[in-house]
Short mmCIF file of C-alpha atoms and ligand atoms in Angstrom, two decimals:
data_model
loop_
_atom_site.label_atom_id
_atom_site.label_comp_id
_atom_site.label_asym_id
_atom_site.label_seq_id
_atom_site.Cartn_x
_atom_site.Cartn_y
_atom_site.Cartn_z
CA MET O 1 -64.76 44.61 107.04
CA PRO O 2 -62.47 43.28 105.10
CA GLN O 3 -59.89 43.78 108.00
CA GLN O 4 -61.03 41.44 109.40
CA SER O 5 -60.78 38.69 106.17
CA PRO O 6 -58.32 36.07 106.13
CA ILE O 7 -55.25 35.54 104.43
CA GLY O 8 -54.58 32.89 101.61
CA ILE O 9 -52.09 30.86 100.63
CA PHE O 10 -51.60 28.25 99.04
CA ASP O 11 -48.62 25.53 97.82
CA SER O 12 -48.75 22.55 95.41
CA GLY O 13 -48.48 21.11 98.70
CA VAL O 14 -47.76 21.43 102.36
CA GLY O 15 -44.41 23.34 101.65
CA GLY O 16 -46.08 26.00 101.90
CA LEU O 17 -46.36 26.26 105.59
CA SER O 18 -43.14 26.44 105.51
CA ILE O 19 -44.12 30.09 105.29
CA ALA O 20 -47.72 30.17 107.30
CA ARG O 21 -45.68 29.59 109.66
CA GLU O 22 -43.50 32.45 109.22
CA ILE O 23 -46.55 34.79 108.69
CA ARG O 24 -48.48 33.18 112.50
CA ASN O 25 -45.55 34.16 114.45
CA LEU O 26 -45.32 37.30 112.96
CA LEU O 27 -49.57 38.51 112.65
CA PRO O 28 -50.45 36.48 115.80
CA ASN O 29 -55.01 37.65 115.53
CA GLU O 30 -54.62 37.42 111.12
CA ASP O 31 -56.72 34.50 110.14
CA MET O 32 -55.81 32.51 107.92
CA LEU O 33 -56.40 29.68 105.44
CA TYR O 34 -54.23 27.13 103.42
CA TYR O 35 -55.78 25.13 100.25
CA ALA O 36 -52.56 22.04 100.18
CA ASP O 37 -53.04 20.91 96.01
CA SER O 38 -51.35 17.02 97.38
CA ALA O 39 -53.34 15.71 94.55
CA TYR O 40 -51.60 17.76 91.96
CA CYS O 41 -47.94 17.91 93.82
CA PRO O 42 -45.47 18.40 92.65
CA TYR O 43 -45.84 20.93 90.06
CA GLY O 44 -42.29 21.39 90.18
CA GLU O 45 -42.75 18.47 87.24
CA LYS O 46 -45.10 19.97 85.46
CA PRO O 47 -46.02 22.01 82.48
CA PRO O 48 -46.17 25.70 82.65
CA ALA O 49 -49.81 26.04 81.59
CA ASP O 50 -50.87 23.25 83.52
CA ILE O 51 -49.65 24.87 86.88
CA LYS O 52 -51.50 28.22 86.00
CA LYS O 53 -54.43 26.94 85.15
CA ARG O 54 -54.33 25.12 88.76
CA VAL O 55 -53.37 28.16 90.70
CA PHE O 56 -55.81 30.22 88.89
CA SER O 57 -58.56 27.55 90.72
CA LEU O 58 -56.90 27.99 93.73
CA CYS O 59 -56.94 31.66 93.80
CA ASP O 60 -60.31 31.61 92.92
CA PHE O 61 -61.43 29.49 95.73
CA LEU O 62 -59.68 31.16 97.74
CA LEU O 63 -61.11 34.44 96.90
CA SER O 64 -64.93 32.82 97.58
CA GLN O 65 -64.13 32.32 100.74
CA GLY O 66 -63.57 35.76 101.35
CA ALA O 67 -59.95 35.81 101.64
CA LYS O 68 -58.65 39.27 101.06
CA LEU O 69 -54.94 39.17 99.69
CA LEU O 70 -53.28 36.07 98.22
CA VAL O 71 -49.65 34.41 98.75
CA VAL O 72 -48.14 32.31 96.80
CA ALA O 73 -46.94 30.34 98.96
CA CYS O 74 -44.51 28.34 96.01
CA ASN O 75 -41.87 29.08 94.00
CA THR O 76 -42.50 26.56 91.75
CA ALA O 77 -45.86 28.44 91.14
CA SER O 78 -44.67 32.30 91.29
CA ILE O 79 -42.35 32.17 88.87
CA VAL O 80 -45.02 31.00 86.55
CA SER O 81 -47.64 32.71 87.23
CA LEU O 82 -47.12 36.02 89.93
CA ASP O 83 -47.75 38.19 86.79
CA ASP O 84 -50.29 36.52 85.54
CA ILE O 85 -52.60 36.53 89.14
CA ARG O 86 -51.52 39.79 89.40
CA GLN O 87 -53.70 40.96 86.39
CA ARG O 88 -55.82 39.21 86.80
CA TYR O 89 -57.45 39.55 90.53
CA GLN O 90 -57.69 42.73 92.81
CA VAL O 91 -56.57 41.64 95.88
CA PRO O 92 -53.28 42.52 96.80
CA VAL O 93 -50.40 38.76 95.76
CA VAL O 94 -47.63 37.88 97.49
CA GLY O 95 -44.94 36.07 95.51
CA VAL O 96 -42.06 33.53 96.52
CA GLU O 97 -38.97 33.53 94.83
CA PRO O 98 -35.92 32.04 95.49
CA ALA O 99 -33.13 34.40 97.73
CA VAL O 100 -30.30 34.68 95.46
CA LYS O 101 -30.25 38.46 96.16
CA PRO O 102 -29.26 37.68 99.70
CA ALA O 103 -27.14 35.32 99.20
CA VAL O 104 -24.90 36.98 97.55
CA ALA O 105 -24.94 39.61 99.57
CA ALA O 106 -24.35 36.82 101.84
CA THR O 107 -21.62 34.39 100.12
CA LYS O 108 -17.28 34.51 101.15
CA SER O 109 -16.52 32.41 98.75
CA GLY O 110 -18.23 33.68 95.48
CA THR O 111 -20.16 30.89 94.65
CA ILE O 112 -23.85 30.25 95.14
CA GLY O 113 -26.29 27.13 95.15
CA VAL O 114 -29.80 27.55 94.82
CA LEU O 115 -31.81 23.56 94.91
CA ALA O 116 -34.95 24.39 93.93
CA THR O 117 -37.36 22.33 90.77
CA GLY O 118 -36.29 22.32 87.78
CA VAL O 119 -39.65 24.71 86.51
CA THR O 120 -37.99 27.78 88.77
CA LEU O 121 -34.65 27.21 87.41
CA SER O 122 -35.57 27.54 84.13
CA GLY O 123 -38.34 29.89 84.37
CA ASP O 124 -38.04 33.88 82.59
CA ARG O 125 -37.89 34.92 86.79
CA PHE O 126 -35.11 32.92 87.55
CA SER O 127 -32.93 33.80 85.23
CA SER O 128 -33.72 37.39 85.58
CA LEU O 129 -33.04 37.13 88.96
CA VAL O 130 -29.81 35.96 88.17
CA ALA O 131 -28.81 38.24 84.96
CA ARG O 132 -29.45 41.22 88.64
CA TYR O 133 -27.76 40.50 91.05
CA CYS O 134 -24.94 37.94 89.59
CA HIS O 135 -22.75 40.05 88.12
CA LYS O 136 -20.00 38.92 90.48
CA THR O 137 -20.87 36.00 91.55
CA ALA O 138 -21.36 32.49 90.10
CA VAL O 139 -24.23 30.44 90.15
CA ILE O 140 -24.95 26.24 90.50
CA THR O 141 -28.23 25.45 90.45
CA GLN O 142 -29.49 22.12 91.58
CA PRO O 143 -32.75 20.67 90.60
CA ALA O 144 -33.65 17.98 93.73
CA PRO O 145 -36.23 16.00 92.40
CA GLY O 146 -37.81 13.40 94.79
CA LEU O 147 -37.67 16.26 97.75
CA VAL O 148 -40.39 16.82 97.24
CA GLU O 149 -42.68 14.55 97.31
CA LEU O 150 -40.85 13.19 101.34
CA VAL O 151 -41.81 16.12 102.14
CA GLU O 152 -45.19 15.44 101.43
CA LYS O 153 -45.28 12.25 102.62
CA GLY O 154 -44.45 13.56 106.16
CA LYS O 155 -41.25 11.94 105.87
CA ILE O 156 -38.59 14.86 107.37
CA GLN O 157 -36.20 12.70 108.70
CA GLY O 158 -34.25 8.98 108.69
CA ASN O 159 -32.75 7.52 105.39
CA GLU O 160 -34.28 8.47 102.68
CA ALA O 161 -34.36 12.40 103.21
CA GLU O 162 -30.27 12.02 103.97
CA GLN O 163 -29.54 10.56 101.29
CA LEU O 164 -31.25 12.25 98.30
CA LEU O 165 -29.84 15.31 100.39
CA VAL O 166 -26.07 14.39 100.11
CA LYS O 167 -26.53 13.79 96.71
CA TYR O 168 -28.01 17.20 95.82
CA LEU O 169 -26.23 19.07 97.90
CA ASN O 170 -22.44 17.15 97.04
CA PRO O 171 -21.72 19.04 93.75
CA LEU O 172 -22.21 22.34 95.67
CA LEU O 173 -20.05 21.83 98.33
CA GLU O 174 -17.40 20.61 95.54
CA GLN O 175 -17.62 23.69 93.06
CA ASN O 176 -16.87 26.24 96.50
CA ALA O 177 -21.10 27.23 96.73
CA ASP O 178 -20.72 28.84 101.08
CA THR O 179 -24.07 29.79 100.93
CA ILE O 180 -26.52 27.88 99.73
CA VAL O 181 -30.67 28.82 98.96
CA LEU O 182 -34.37 26.90 99.16
CA GLY O 183 -35.31 27.51 96.47
CA CYS O 184 -38.35 25.60 97.00
CA THR O 185 -41.14 26.87 99.83
CA HIS O 186 -41.34 22.30 101.20
CA TYR O 187 -37.34 22.21 101.85
CA PRO O 188 -37.21 24.33 104.89
CA PHE O 189 -39.23 21.50 107.16
CA LEU O 190 -35.22 19.34 105.85
CA ARG O 191 -33.56 22.39 107.36
CA PRO O 192 -32.20 20.87 110.31
CA LEU O 193 -30.57 17.65 108.24
CA ILE O 194 -28.86 19.94 105.75
CA GLU O 195 -26.84 22.14 108.41
CA ASN O 196 -26.72 18.15 109.25
CA ILE O 197 -25.05 17.01 105.46
CA VAL O 198 -22.99 21.04 105.09
CA GLY O 199 -22.16 21.65 108.07
CA PRO O 200 -21.05 25.41 110.45
CA ASN O 201 -19.32 27.87 108.09
CA ILE O 202 -22.00 27.04 104.95
CA THR O 203 -24.53 29.22 104.96
CA ILE O 204 -28.45 28.31 104.27
CA ILE O 205 -31.28 30.55 103.28
CA ASP O 206 -35.52 30.59 102.82
CA THR O 207 -37.08 32.85 102.18
CA GLY O 208 -40.15 32.77 104.94
CA LYS O 209 -39.02 35.33 107.53
CA ALA O 210 -39.07 38.33 104.18
CA VAL O 211 -42.76 37.14 102.47
CA ALA O 212 -44.27 37.12 105.88
CA ARG O 213 -43.35 40.49 106.49
CA GLN O 214 -43.85 41.50 103.55
CA THR O 215 -46.80 39.93 103.95
CA ALA O 216 -47.37 42.61 106.79
CA ARG O 217 -45.77 45.73 104.47
CA LEU O 218 -49.19 45.20 102.33
CA LEU O 219 -51.54 44.54 104.59
CA LYS O 220 -50.11 47.64 106.50
CA GLN O 221 -50.00 49.85 103.48
CA MET O 222 -53.42 48.34 101.77
CA LYS O 223 -55.35 49.28 104.74
CA LEU O 224 -56.43 46.00 105.73
CA SER O 225 -54.42 44.93 108.51
CA CYS O 226 -56.60 42.63 111.42
CA HIS O 227 -57.86 45.29 114.62
CA ASP O 228 -59.01 43.55 116.57
CA THR O 229 -55.26 42.38 118.45
CA THR O 230 -57.14 40.42 120.58
CA LYS O 231 -58.43 37.59 119.57
CA PRO O 232 -55.47 34.77 118.30
CA GLY O 233 -55.64 34.04 114.69
CA LYS O 234 -57.94 31.07 113.30
CA GLU O 235 -56.34 28.31 110.34
CA LEU O 236 -58.11 26.41 108.44
CA PHE O 237 -56.74 23.95 106.47
CA TYR O 238 -57.78 22.24 102.38
CA THR O 239 -56.61 20.03 100.15
CA SER O 240 -57.03 18.13 96.92
CA ALA O 241 -55.80 15.15 98.43
CA SER O 242 -57.30 12.31 100.86
CA GLN O 243 -58.02 14.50 104.23
CA GLU O 244 -56.60 11.80 105.83
CA THR O 245 -52.95 12.04 104.37
CA VAL O 246 -53.17 15.01 103.95
CA GLU O 247 -54.36 16.37 108.16
CA GLN O 248 -51.79 13.76 109.31
CA VAL O 249 -48.14 16.10 107.20
CA VAL O 250 -50.01 19.48 107.80
CA ARG O 251 -50.41 18.03 112.16
CA LEU O 252 -46.67 17.27 112.12
CA LEU O 253 -45.42 20.35 110.28
CA TRP O 254 -48.53 22.79 112.31
CA ASN O 255 -46.48 21.63 115.87
CA ASP O 256 -50.48 20.74 116.67
CA ARG O 257 -52.43 17.31 116.86
CA SER O 258 -55.47 19.58 116.48
CA VAL O 259 -55.05 20.58 113.41
CA LYS O 260 -58.13 19.17 111.49
CA VAL O 261 -58.09 19.79 107.39
CA LYS O 262 -60.88 19.37 104.62
CA HIS O 263 -60.85 17.67 101.65
CA MET O 264 -61.72 20.02 99.01
CA PRO O 265 -61.13 19.17 95.78
CA LEU O 266 -61.25 22.09 92.82
CA THR O 267 -61.48 21.99 88.96
N1 DGL Y 1 -43.28 24.15 96.89
C1 DGL Y 1 -43.10 24.05 95.94
C2 DGL Y 1 -42.30 25.45 95.30
O1 DGL Y 1 -41.78 26.38 96.38
C3 DGL Y 1 -43.21 22.97 95.08
C4 DGL Y 1 -42.49 22.57 94.33
C5 DGL Y 1 -43.46 21.33 93.88
O2 DGL Y 1 -44.79 20.69 94.52
O3 DGL Y 1 -42.87 20.67 92.88
O4 DGL Y 1 -41.29 25.58 94.89
#
């Protein structure tokens, strides 16, 4: 029964858990497989061809485990490979892209800031988002190397993260951005720190809830939604990196001390 099959979710690492938690909230009965490609993280500084190759391996793995739908819970991977994934596989695919459209709708100053990886910001998909929605809105882009690495280590609080965030957020604030897009799925885990730095007058936008809604819509449309509404959905977590290290961080970010992560190297 494909309806009882799991949703397959992946990211370069643990960042996609910010998407997975919204899917869990919205779809409490669906089983989920989550693959954290932490051994190859960060994707954001790698050549797009290398990212694509990795992404195909992860999709192949999740499909071999019975995934009925794929969620590319990574802006960088979506920017470079979403069209190819959709061409290559039969299952429905949900991607993630920086929430430029909602930010344009929210800004009052007419300037938005987008925090994302270098690969995301230089991708054609991102340029076309800007071309489509930002006729009357100024867009300041800010690559943010180092943030993903901190989240991968579970360092979502403290001086190191705060100093780096101040360095990346100040230029956006100085140029009058009143709306900031978190264009990388790792960044929502830094949201409390970001809110502290920018203060209450700045709108922060991430895509987790929208991606969860799109996942639910697509499952329904394809008649793939789980029928059993009596049992809570289960999660299985996999990683290409050290099981122990990733398990600790997944437990922190997933807010569950009992989570188990399986080491699953893929070529
Ligand atoms: N979570 C990925 C994204 O949304 C992180 C990218 C990286 O690994 O650099 O872009």
